[in-house]
mmCIF file of C-alpha atoms in Angstrom:
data_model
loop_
_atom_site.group_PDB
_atom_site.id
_atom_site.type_symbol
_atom_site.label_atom_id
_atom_site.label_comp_id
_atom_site.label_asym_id
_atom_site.label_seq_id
_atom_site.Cartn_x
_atom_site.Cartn_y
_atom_site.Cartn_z
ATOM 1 C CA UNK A 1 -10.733 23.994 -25.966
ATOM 2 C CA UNK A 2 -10.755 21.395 -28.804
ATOM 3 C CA UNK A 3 -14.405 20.419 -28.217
ATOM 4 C CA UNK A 4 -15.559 24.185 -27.912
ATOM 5 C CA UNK A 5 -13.599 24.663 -31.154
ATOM 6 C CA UNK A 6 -15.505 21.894 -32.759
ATOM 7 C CA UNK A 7 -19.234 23.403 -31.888
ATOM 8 C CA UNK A 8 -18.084 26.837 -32.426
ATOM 9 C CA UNK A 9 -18.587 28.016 -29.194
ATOM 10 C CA UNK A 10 -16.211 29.556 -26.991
ATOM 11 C CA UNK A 11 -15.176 27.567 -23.996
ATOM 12 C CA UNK A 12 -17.112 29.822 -21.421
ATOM 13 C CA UNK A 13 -19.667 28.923 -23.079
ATOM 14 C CA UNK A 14 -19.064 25.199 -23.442
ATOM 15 C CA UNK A 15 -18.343 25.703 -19.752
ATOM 16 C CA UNK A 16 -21.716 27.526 -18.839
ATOM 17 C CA UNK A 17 -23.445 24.686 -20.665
ATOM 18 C CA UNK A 18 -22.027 21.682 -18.802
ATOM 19 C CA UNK A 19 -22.201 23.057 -15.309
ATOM 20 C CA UNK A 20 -25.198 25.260 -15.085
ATOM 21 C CA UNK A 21 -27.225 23.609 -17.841
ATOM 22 C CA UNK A 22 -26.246 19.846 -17.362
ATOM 23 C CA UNK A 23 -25.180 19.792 -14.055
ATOM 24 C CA UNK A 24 -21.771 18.298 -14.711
ATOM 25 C CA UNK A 25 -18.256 18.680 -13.102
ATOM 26 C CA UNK A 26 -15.188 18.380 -13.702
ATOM 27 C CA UNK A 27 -13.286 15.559 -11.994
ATOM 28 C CA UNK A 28 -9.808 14.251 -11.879
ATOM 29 C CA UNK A 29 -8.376 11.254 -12.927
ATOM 30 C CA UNK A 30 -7.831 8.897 -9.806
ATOM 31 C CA UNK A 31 -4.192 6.940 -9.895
ATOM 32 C CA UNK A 32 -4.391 3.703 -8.524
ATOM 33 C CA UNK A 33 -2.379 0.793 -8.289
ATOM 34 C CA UNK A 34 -3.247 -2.096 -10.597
ATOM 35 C CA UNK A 35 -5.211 -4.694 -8.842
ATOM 36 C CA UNK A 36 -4.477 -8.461 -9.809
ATOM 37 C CA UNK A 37 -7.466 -10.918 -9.227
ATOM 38 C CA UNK A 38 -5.597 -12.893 -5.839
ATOM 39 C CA UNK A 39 -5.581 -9.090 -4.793
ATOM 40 C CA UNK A 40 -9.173 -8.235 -4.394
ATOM 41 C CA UNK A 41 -9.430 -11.484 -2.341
ATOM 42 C CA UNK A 42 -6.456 -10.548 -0.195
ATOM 43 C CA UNK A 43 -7.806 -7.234 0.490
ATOM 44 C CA UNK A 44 -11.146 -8.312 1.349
ATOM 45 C CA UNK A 45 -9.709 -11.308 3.744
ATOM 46 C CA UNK A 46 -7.673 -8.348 5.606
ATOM 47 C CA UNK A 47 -10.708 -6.054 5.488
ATOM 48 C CA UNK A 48 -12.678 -9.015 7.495
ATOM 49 C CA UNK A 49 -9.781 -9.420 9.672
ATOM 50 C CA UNK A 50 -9.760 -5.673 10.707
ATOM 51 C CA UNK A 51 -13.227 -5.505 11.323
ATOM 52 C CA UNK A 52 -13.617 -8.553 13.581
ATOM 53 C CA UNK A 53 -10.749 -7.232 15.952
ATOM 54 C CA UNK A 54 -12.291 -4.117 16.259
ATOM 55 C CA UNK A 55 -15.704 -6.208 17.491
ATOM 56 C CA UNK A 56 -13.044 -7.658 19.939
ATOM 57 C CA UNK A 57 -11.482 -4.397 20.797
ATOM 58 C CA UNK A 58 -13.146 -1.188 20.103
ATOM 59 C CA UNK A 59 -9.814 0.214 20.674
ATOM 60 C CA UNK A 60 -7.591 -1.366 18.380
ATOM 61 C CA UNK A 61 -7.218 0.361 15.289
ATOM 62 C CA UNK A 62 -5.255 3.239 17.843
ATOM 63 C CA UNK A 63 -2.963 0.324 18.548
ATOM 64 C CA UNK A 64 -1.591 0.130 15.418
ATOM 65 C CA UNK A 65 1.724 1.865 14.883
ATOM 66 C CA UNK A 66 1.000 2.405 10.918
ATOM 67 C CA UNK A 67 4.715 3.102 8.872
ATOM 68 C CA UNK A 68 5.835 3.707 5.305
ATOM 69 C CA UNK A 69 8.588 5.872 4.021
ATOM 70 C CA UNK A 70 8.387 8.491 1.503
ATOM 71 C CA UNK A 71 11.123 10.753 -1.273
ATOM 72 C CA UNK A 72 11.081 14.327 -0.822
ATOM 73 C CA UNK A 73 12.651 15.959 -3.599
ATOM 74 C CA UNK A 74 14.148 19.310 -3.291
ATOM 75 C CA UNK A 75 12.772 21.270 -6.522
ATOM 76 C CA UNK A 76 9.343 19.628 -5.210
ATOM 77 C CA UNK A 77 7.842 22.953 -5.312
ATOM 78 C CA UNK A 78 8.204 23.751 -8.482
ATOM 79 C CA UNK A 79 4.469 22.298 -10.350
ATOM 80 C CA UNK A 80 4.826 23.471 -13.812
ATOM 81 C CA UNK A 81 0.451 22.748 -13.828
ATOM 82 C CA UNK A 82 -0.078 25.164 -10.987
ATOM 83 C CA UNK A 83 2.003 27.682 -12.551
ATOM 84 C CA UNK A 84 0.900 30.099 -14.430
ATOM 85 C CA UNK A 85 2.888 33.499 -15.993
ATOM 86 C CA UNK A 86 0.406 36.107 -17.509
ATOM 87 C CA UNK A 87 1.548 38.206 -20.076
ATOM 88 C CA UNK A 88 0.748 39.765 -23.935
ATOM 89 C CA UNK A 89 3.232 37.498 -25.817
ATOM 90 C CA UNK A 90 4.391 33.890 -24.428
ATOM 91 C CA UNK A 91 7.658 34.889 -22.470
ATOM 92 C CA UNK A 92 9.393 31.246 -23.339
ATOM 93 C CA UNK A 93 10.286 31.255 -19.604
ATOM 94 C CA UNK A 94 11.945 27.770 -19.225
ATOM 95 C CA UNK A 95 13.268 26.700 -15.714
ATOM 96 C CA UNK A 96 16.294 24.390 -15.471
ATOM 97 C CA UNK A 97 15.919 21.089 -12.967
ATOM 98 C CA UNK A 98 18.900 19.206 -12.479
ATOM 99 C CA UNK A 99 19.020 15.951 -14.369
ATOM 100 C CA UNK A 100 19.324 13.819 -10.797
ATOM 101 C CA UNK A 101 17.766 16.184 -8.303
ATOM 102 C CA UNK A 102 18.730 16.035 -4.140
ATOM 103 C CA UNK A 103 15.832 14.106 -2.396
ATOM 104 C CA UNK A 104 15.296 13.151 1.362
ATOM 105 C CA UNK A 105 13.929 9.419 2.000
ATOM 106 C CA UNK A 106 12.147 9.977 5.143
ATOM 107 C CA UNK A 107 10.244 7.397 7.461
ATOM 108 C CA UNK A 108 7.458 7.814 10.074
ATOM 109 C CA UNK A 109 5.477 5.609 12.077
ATOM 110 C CA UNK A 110 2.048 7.083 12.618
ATOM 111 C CA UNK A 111 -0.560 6.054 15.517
ATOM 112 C CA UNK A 112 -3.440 7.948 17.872
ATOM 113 C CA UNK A 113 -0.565 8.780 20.077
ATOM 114 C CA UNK A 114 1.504 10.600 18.056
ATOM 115 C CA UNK A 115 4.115 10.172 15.408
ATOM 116 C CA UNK A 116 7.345 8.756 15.781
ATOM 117 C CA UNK A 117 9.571 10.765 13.416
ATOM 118 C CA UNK A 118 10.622 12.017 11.020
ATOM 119 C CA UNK A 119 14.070 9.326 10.606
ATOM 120 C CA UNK A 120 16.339 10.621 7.638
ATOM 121 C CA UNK A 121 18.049 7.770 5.873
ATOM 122 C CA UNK A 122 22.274 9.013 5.766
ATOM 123 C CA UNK A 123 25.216 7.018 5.466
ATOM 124 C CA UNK A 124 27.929 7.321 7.401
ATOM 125 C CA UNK A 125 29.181 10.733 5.907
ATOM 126 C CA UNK A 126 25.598 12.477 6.500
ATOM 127 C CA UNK A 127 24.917 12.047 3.106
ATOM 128 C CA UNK A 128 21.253 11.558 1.876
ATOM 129 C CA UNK A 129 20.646 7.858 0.939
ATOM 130 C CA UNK A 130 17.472 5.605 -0.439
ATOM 131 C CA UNK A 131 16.430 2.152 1.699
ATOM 132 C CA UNK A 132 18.401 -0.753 1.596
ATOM 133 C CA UNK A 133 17.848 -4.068 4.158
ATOM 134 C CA UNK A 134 20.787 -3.139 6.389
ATOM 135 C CA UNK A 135 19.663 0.546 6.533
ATOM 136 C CA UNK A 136 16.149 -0.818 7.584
ATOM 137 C CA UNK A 137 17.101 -2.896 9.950
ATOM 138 C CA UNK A 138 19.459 -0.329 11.548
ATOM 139 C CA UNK A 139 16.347 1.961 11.936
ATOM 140 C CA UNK A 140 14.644 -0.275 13.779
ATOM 141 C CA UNK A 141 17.596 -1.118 16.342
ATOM 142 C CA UNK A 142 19.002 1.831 16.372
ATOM 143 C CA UNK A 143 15.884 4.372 16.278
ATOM 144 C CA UNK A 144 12.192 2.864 16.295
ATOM 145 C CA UNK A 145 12.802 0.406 19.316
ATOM 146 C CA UNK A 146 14.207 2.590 21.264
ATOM 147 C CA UNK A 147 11.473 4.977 20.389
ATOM 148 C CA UNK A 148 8.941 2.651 21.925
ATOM 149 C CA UNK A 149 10.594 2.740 25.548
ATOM 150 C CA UNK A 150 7.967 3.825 28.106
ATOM 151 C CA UNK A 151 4.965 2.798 25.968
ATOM 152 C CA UNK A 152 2.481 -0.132 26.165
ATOM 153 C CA UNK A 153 4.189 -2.359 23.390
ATOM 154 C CA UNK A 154 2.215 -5.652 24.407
ATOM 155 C CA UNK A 155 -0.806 -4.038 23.392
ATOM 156 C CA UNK A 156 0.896 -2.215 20.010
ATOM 157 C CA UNK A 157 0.656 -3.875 16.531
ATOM 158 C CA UNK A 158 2.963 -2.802 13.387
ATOM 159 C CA UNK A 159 2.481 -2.405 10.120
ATOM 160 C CA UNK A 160 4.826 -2.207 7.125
ATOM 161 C CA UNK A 161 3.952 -2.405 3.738
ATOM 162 C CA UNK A 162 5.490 -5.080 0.787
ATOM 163 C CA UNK A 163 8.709 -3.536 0.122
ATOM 164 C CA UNK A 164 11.962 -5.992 -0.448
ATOM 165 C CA UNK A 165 13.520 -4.834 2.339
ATOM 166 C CA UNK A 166 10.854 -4.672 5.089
ATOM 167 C CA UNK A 167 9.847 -8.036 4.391
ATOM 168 C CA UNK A 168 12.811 -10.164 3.953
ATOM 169 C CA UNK A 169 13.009 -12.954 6.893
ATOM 170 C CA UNK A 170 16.031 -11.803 8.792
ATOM 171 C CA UNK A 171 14.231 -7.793 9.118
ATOM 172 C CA UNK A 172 11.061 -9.925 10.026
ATOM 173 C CA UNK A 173 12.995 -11.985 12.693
ATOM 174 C CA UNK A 174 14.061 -8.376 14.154
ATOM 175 C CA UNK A 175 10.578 -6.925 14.203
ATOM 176 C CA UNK A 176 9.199 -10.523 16.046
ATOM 177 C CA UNK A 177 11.682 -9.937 18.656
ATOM 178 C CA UNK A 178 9.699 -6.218 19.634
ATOM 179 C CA UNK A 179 6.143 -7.229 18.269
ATOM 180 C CA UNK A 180 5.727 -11.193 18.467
ATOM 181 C CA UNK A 181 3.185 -11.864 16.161
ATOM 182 C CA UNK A 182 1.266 -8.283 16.529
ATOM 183 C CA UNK A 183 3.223 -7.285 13.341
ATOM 184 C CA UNK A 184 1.034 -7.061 10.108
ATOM 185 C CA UNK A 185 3.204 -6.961 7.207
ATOM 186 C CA UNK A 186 3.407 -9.245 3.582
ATOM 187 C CA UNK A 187 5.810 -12.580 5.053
ATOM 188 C CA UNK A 188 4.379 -11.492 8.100
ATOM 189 C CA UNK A 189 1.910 -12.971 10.995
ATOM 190 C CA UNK A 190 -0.990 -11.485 9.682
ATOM 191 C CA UNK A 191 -0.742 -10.399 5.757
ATOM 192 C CA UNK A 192 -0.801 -6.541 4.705
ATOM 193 C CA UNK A 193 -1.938 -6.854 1.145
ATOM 194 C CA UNK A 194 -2.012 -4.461 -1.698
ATOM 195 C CA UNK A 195 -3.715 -1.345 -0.222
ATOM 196 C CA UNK A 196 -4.037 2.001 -0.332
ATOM 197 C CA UNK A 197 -4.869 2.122 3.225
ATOM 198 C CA UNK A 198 -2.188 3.373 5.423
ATOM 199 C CA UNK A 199 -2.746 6.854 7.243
ATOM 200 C CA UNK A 200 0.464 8.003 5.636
ATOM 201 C CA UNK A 201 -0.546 7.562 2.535
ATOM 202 C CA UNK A 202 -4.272 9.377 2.616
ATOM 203 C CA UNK A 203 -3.100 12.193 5.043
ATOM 204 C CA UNK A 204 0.813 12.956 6.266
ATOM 205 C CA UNK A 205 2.875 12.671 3.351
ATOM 206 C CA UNK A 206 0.267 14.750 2.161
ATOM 207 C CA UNK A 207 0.254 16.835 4.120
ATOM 208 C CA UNK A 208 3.911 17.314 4.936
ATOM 209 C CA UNK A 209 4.135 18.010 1.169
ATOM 210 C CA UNK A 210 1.866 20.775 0.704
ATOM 211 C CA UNK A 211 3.359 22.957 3.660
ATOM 212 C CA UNK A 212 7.022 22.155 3.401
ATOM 213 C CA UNK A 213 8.030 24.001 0.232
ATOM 214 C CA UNK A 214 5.763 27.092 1.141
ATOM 215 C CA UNK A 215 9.181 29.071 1.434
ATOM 216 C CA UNK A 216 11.266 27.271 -1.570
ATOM 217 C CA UNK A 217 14.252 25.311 0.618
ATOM 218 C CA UNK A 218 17.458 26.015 -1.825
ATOM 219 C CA UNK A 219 19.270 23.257 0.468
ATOM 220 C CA UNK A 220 18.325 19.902 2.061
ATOM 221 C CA UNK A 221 19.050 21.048 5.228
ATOM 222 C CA UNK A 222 16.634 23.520 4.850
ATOM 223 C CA UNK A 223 14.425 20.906 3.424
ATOM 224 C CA UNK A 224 14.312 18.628 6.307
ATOM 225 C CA UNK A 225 14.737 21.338 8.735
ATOM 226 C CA UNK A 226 10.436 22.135 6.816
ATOM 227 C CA UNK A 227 9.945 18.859 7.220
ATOM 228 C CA UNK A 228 10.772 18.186 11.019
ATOM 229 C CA UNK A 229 8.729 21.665 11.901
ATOM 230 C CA UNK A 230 5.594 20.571 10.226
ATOM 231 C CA UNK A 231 5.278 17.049 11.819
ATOM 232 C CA UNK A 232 6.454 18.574 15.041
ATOM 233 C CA UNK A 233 3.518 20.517 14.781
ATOM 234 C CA UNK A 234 0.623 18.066 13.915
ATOM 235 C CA UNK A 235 -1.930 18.255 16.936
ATOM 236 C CA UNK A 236 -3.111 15.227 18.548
ATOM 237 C CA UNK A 237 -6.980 16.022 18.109
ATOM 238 C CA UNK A 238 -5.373 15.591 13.800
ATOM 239 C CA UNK A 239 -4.283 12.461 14.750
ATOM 240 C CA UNK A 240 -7.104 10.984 16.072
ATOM 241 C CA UNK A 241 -9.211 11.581 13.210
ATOM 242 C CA UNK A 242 -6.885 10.523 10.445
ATOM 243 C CA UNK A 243 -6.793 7.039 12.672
ATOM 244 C CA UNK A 244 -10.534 6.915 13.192
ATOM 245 C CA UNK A 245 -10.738 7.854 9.280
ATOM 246 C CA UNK A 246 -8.878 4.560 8.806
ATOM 247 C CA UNK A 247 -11.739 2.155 10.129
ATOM 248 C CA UNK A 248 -14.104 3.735 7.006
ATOM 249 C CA UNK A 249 -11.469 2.593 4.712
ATOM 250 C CA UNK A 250 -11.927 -1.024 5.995
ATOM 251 C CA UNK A 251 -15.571 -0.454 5.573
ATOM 252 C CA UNK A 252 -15.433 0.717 1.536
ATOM 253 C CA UNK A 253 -12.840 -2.519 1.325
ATOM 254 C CA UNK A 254 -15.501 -5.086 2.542
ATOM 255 C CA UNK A 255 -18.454 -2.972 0.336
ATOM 256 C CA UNK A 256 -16.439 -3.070 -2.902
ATOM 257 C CA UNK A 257 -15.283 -6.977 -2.104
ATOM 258 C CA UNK A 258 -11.656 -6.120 -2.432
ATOM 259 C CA UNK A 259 -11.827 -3.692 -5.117
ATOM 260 C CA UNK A 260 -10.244 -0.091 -5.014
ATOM 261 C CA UNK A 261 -11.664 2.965 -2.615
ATOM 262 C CA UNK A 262 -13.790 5.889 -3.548
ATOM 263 C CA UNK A 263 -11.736 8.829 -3.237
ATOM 264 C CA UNK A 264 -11.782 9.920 0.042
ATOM 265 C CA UNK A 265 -11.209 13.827 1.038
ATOM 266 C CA UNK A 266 -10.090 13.763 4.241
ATOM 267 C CA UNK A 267 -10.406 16.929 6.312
ATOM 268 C CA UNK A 268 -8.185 17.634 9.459
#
């Protein structure tokens, strides 16, 4: 609007002009996180690594049980830049949040078999809570091992990314005692460095996000009740390409030496 303003045009105009005439397009801003220079070196190392185990095993990025954990707010729905009111005169319409919002901290492992969740972080009353060490380590005992029984875990790898209380020695210890050193994490046998690289991140929370508020939960319950129905419903055939996705990642990681990704749209 500003620039159109400036050549007198109006913006269809300015608009016709850059797409049609000069072939340009609009793009988005890409967030990423901030890269230090040991990172791009760390990166590429674990790029290398990937790639020469899947020489070694064609198979092995679908033995990798890929986790992360993720907020889910409950006035998530509400996107004040998709949302648009048409009228004659500006209606002022204002809609109240609360100043600390309900959220859901939610945790998944992903792999080509399936996904193993959702796990909803409570304390002991029921109550929604955020990650601590002790909660951590109780999901694993008490929900992700136990999880694993009747599967191949000799074969199975883990990864968990840098957080404080994923990576501390004693939650290491615990994971050692499932994984041995098939457990890719940061203080772990093989290093997970900074990356944007986890299925999680480029495809379920996602996509868990962009379904679950379809119907505007008013409660959590309702909330995670969205939640469970939408993973529950993820088909394996989704699965298997979000994984295979994962080995192009590696790829653009070893081509850009370390540096960030390309946007990647992936399509299920």
């Amino acid at each position: 609007m500003t620039r159109a303003h400036q050549l007198e045009l109006c913006p269809s105009t300015l608009w016709k002009i850059l797409c049609k005439d000069l072939g340009l397009r609009p793009y988005k801003i890409q967030l990423v996180q901030e890269l230090k220079p040991r990172d791009h070196a760390m990166r590429r190392d674990f790029g290398v690594w990937a790639e020469n185990e899947i020489d070694l095993d064609a198979d092995f990025h679908c033995k990798i049980l890929f986790s992360d954990e993720a907020h889910f707010w409950l006035n998530g729905y509400v996107n004040k830049q998709n949302c648009r009111i048409w009228s004659e005169d500006n209606p002022h319409k204002t809609l109240e949040t609360p100043l600390h919002p309900q959220k859901l901290t939610v945790w998944c492992a992903l792999w080509a078999g399936g996904v193993i969740g959702p796990y909803f972080f409570r304390n002991n009353t029921g109550e929604a809570v955020t990650v601590n060490g002790n909660r951590y380590r109780a999901l694993i005992t008490d929900y992700f091992v136990p999880e694993l029984d009747g599967m191949n875990v000799d074969e199975l790898w883990f990864q968990q990314d840098g957080a404080t209380c994923q990576t501390a020695h004693v939650t290491i210890d615990l994971l050692k005692e499932t994984f041995d050193e098939r457990l890719i994490s940061r203080n772990g046998p093989v290093n997970w460095p900074p990356l944007d690289l986890t299925p999680l991140d480029y495809f379920l929370w996602g996509y868990v996000k962009s379904l679950v508020y379809a119907n505007k939960p008013e409660t959590l319950g309702e909330l995670e009740a969205n939640i469970r129905g939408v993973i529950a419903d993820i088909r394996p055939h989704m699965l298997e390409k979000v994984v295979e996705n994962w080995t192009s990642r590696i790829g653009f990681i070893r081509d850009s030496r370390g540096g960030h990704m390309p946007e990647i749209i992936f399509k299920h």
